[in-house]
CSV table of C-alpha atoms in Angstrom, one decimal:
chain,number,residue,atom,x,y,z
Y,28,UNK,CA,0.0,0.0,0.0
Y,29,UNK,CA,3.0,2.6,0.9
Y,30,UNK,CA,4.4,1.5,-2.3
Y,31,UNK,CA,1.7,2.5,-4.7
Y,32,UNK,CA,0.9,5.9,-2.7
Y,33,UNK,CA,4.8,6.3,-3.0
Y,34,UNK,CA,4.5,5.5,-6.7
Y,35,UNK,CA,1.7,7.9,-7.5
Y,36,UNK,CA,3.3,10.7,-5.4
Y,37,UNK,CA,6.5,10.4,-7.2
Y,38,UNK,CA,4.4,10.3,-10.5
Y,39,UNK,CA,2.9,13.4,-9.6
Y,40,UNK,CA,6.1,15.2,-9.0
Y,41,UNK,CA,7.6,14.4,-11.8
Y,42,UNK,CA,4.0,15.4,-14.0
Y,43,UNK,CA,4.3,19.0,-12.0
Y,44,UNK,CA,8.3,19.5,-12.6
Y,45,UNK,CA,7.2,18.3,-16.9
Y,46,UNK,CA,4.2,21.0,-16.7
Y,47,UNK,CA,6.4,23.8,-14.9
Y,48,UNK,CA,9.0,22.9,-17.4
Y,49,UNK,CA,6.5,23.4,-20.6
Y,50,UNK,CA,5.2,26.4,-18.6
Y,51,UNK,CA,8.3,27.7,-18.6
Y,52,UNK,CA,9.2,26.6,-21.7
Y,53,UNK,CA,6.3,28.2,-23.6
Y,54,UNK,CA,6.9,31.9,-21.5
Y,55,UNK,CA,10.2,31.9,-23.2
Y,56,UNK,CA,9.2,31.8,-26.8
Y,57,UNK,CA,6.4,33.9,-26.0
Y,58,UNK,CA,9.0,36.2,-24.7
Y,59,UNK,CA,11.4,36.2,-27.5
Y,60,UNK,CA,8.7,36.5,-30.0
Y,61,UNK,CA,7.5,40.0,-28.5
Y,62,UNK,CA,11.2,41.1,-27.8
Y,63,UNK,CA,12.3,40.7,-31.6
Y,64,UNK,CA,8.7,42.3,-32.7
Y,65,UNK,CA,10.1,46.0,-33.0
Y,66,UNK,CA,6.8,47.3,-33.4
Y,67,UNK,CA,5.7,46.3,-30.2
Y,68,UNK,CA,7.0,49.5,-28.5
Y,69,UNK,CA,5.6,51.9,-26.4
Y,70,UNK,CA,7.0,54.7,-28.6
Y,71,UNK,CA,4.7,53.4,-31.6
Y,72,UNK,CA,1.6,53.0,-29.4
Y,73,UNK,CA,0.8,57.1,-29.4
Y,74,UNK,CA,1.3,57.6,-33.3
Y,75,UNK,CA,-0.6,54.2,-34.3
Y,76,UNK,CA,-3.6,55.1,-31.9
Y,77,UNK,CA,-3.9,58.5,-33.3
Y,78,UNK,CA,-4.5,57.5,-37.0
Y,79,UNK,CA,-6.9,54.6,-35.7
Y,80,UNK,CA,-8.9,56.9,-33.4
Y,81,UNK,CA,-9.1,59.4,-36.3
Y,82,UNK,CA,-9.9,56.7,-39.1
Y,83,UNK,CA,-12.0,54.1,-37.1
Y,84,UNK,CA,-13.5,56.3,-34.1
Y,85,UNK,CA,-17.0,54.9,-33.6
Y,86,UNK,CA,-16.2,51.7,-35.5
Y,87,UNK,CA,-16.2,47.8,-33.9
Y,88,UNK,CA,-13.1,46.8,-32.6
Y,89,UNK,CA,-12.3,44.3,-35.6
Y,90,UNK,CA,-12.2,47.4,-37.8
Y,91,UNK,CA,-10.2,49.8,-35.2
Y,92,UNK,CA,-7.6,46.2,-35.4
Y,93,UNK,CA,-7.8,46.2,-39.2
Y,94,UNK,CA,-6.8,50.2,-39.6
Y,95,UNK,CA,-4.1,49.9,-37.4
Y,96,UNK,CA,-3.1,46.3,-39.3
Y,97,UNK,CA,-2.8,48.5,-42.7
Y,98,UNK,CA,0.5,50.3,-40.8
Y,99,UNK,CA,2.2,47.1,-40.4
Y,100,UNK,CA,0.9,45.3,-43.9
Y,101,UNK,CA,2.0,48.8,-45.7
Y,102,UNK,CA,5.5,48.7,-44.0
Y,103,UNK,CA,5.9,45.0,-45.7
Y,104,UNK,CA,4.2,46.1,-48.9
Y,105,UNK,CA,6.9,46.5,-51.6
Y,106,UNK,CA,4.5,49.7,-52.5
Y,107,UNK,CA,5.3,51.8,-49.2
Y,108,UNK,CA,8.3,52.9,-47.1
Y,109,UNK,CA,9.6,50.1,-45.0
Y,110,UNK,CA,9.3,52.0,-41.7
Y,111,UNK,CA,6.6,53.0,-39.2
Y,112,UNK,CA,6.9,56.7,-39.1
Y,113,UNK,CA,7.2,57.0,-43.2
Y,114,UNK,CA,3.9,55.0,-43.2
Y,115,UNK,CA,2.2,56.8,-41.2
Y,116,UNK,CA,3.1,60.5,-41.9
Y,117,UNK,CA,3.6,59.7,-46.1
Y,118,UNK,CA,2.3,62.5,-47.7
Y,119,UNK,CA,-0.3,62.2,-51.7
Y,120,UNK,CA,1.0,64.4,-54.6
Y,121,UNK,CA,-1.3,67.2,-53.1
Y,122,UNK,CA,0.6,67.4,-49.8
Y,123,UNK,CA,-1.9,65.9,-47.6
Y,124,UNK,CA,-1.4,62.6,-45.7
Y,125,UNK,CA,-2.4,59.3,-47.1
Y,126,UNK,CA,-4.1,58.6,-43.8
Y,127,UNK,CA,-6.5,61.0,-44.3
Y,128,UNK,CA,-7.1,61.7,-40.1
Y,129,UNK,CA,-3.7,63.8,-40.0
Y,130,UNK,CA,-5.0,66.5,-42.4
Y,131,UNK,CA,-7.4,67.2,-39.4
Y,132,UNK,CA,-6.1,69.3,-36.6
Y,133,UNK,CA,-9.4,68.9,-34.6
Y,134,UNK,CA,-9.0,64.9,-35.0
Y,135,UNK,CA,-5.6,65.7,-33.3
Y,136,UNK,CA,-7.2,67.9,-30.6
Y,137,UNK,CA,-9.7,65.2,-30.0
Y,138,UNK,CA,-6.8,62.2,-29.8
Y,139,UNK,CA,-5.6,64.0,-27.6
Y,140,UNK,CA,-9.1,65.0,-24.8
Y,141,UNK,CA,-10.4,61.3,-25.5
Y,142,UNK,CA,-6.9,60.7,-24.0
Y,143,UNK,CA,-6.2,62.9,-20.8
Y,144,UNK,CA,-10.1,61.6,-20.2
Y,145,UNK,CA,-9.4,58.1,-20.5
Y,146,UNK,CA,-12.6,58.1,-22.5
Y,147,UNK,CA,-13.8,54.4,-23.6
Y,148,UNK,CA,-13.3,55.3,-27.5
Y,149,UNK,CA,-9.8,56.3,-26.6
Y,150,UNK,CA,-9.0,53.1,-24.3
Y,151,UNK,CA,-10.8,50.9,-27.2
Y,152,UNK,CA,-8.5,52.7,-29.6
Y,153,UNK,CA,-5.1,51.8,-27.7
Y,154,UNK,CA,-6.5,48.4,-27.0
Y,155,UNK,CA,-6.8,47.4,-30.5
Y,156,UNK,CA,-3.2,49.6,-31.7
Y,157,UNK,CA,-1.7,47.3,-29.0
Y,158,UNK,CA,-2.8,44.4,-30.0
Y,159,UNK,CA,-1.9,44.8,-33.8
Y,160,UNK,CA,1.6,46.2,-33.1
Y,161,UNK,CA,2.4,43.3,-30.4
Y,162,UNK,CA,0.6,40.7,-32.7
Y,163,UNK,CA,-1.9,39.7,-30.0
Y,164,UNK,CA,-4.6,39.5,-32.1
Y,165,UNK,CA,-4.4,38.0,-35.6
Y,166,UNK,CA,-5.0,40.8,-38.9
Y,167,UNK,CA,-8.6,40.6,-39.5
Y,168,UNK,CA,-8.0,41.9,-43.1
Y,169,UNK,CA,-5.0,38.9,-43.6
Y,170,UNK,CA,-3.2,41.4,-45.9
Y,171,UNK,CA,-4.8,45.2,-46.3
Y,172,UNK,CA,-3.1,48.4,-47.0
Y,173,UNK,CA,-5.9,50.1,-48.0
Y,174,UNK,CA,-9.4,50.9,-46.1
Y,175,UNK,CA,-12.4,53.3,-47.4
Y,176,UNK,CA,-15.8,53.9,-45.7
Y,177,UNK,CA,-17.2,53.8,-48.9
Y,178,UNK,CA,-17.0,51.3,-51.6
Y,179,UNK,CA,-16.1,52.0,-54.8
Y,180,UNK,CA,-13.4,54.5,-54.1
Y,181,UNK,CA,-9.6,55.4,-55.0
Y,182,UNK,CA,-8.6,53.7,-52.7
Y,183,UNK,CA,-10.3,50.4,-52.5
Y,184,UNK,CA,-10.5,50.3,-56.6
Y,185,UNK,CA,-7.2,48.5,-58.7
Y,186,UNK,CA,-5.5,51.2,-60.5
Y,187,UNK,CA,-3.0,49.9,-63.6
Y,188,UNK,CA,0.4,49.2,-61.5
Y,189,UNK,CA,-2.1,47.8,-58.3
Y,190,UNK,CA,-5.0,45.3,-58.1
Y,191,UNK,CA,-7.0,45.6,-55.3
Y,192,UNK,CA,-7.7,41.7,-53.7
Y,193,UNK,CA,-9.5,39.8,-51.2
Y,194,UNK,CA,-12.0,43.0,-50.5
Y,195,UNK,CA,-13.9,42.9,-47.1
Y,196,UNK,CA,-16.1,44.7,-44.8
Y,197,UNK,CA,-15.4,45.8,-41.3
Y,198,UNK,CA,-17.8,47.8,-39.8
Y,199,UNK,CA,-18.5,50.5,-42.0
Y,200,UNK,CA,-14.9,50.1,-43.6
Y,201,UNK,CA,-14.1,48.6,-46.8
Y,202,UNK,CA,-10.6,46.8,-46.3
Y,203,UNK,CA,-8.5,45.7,-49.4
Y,204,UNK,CA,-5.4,44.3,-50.1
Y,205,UNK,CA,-2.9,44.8,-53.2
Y,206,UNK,CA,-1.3,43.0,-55.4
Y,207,UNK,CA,1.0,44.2,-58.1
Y,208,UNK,CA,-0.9,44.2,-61.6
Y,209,UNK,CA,2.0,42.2,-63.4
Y,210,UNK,CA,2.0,39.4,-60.1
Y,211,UNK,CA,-1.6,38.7,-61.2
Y,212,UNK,CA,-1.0,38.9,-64.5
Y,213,UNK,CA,1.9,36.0,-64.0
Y,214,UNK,CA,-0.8,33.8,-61.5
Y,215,UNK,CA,-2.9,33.8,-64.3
Y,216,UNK,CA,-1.0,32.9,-67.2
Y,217,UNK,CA,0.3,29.9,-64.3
Y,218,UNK,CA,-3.3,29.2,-63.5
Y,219,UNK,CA,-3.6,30.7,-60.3
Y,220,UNK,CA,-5.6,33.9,-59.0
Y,221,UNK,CA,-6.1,35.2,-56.1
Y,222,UNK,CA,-9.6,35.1,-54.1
């Protein structure tokens, strides 16, 4: 009788130091996966969460996500600059920003009271630029750089050097990604396309 009550307390020990080990284990890559994500920076949080709050104020969460998603697909598009600030503040042949919320200094004024008033829009806003930048939630859009709250419009239509793919609906934003017009052209003629 000792022996099997030694047996299953010697079983259990060695089942708690395998889970504590795992445990430990797992916090580690966790770890290292947010320490090499460089976006996942305080410094980032403040810019990211102004052009979401300005773009997707009033919106559901999935589309506040998908906004702030478009800063991180753009800076791996082949199409944009390859860093966070030149995203974000890249300016259209007429001199206004691309993200459309920076051409509007009461947008910035509002950021910025939704903020000191910890107002729920504001802590919804940082929620979701947190959880793009740190990659805590997945992309709801997969791929977009480009978001519109109407649908057709310049930016959610191809042009000739970019086809706009897998279009979808957040909210009341129209998401889109791009493709390069000759990539398709290649899928086809190899008879693939993309959905």
């Amino acid at each position: 009788m000792k022996t099997d009550q030694q047996f299953i307390s010697a079983t259990s020990d060695v089942l708690k130091a395998v889970n504590m080990r795992i445990l430990f284990t797992s916090l580690i890559f966790v770890f290292i996966d947010h320490a090499f994500c460089k976006l996942c920076n305080a410094k980032y949080f403040d810019v990211v969460g102004r052009v979401v709050f300005g773009e997707a104020r009033g919106e559901p969460m999935e589309a506040k996500l998908g906004v702030a998603y478009t800063i991180i697909n753009r800076i791996r598009h082949e199409a944009y600059p390859s860093n966070l600030y030149s995203v974000i503040f890249e300016r259209m042949s007429n001199g206004n920003y691309q993200y459309e919320t920076l051409n509007s200094p009461n947008d910035t004024i509002e950021w910025q009271e939704a903020k000191i008033q910890q107002d729920p829009e504001y802590s919804d806003v940082f929620q979701a630029t947190v959880d793009a930048l740190c990659r805590w939630k997945n992309d709801p859009t997969e791929c977009a750089t480009n978001f519109c709250s109407v649908d057709p419009c310049p930016a959610t239509d191809s042009n000739p050097w970019w086809l706009a793919v897998k279009k979808r609906k957040l909210g009341g934003l129209y998401f889109v990604c791009r493709v390069s017009a000759t990539a398709q052209s290649d899928r086809r003629s190899r008879g693939r396309d993309w959905k």
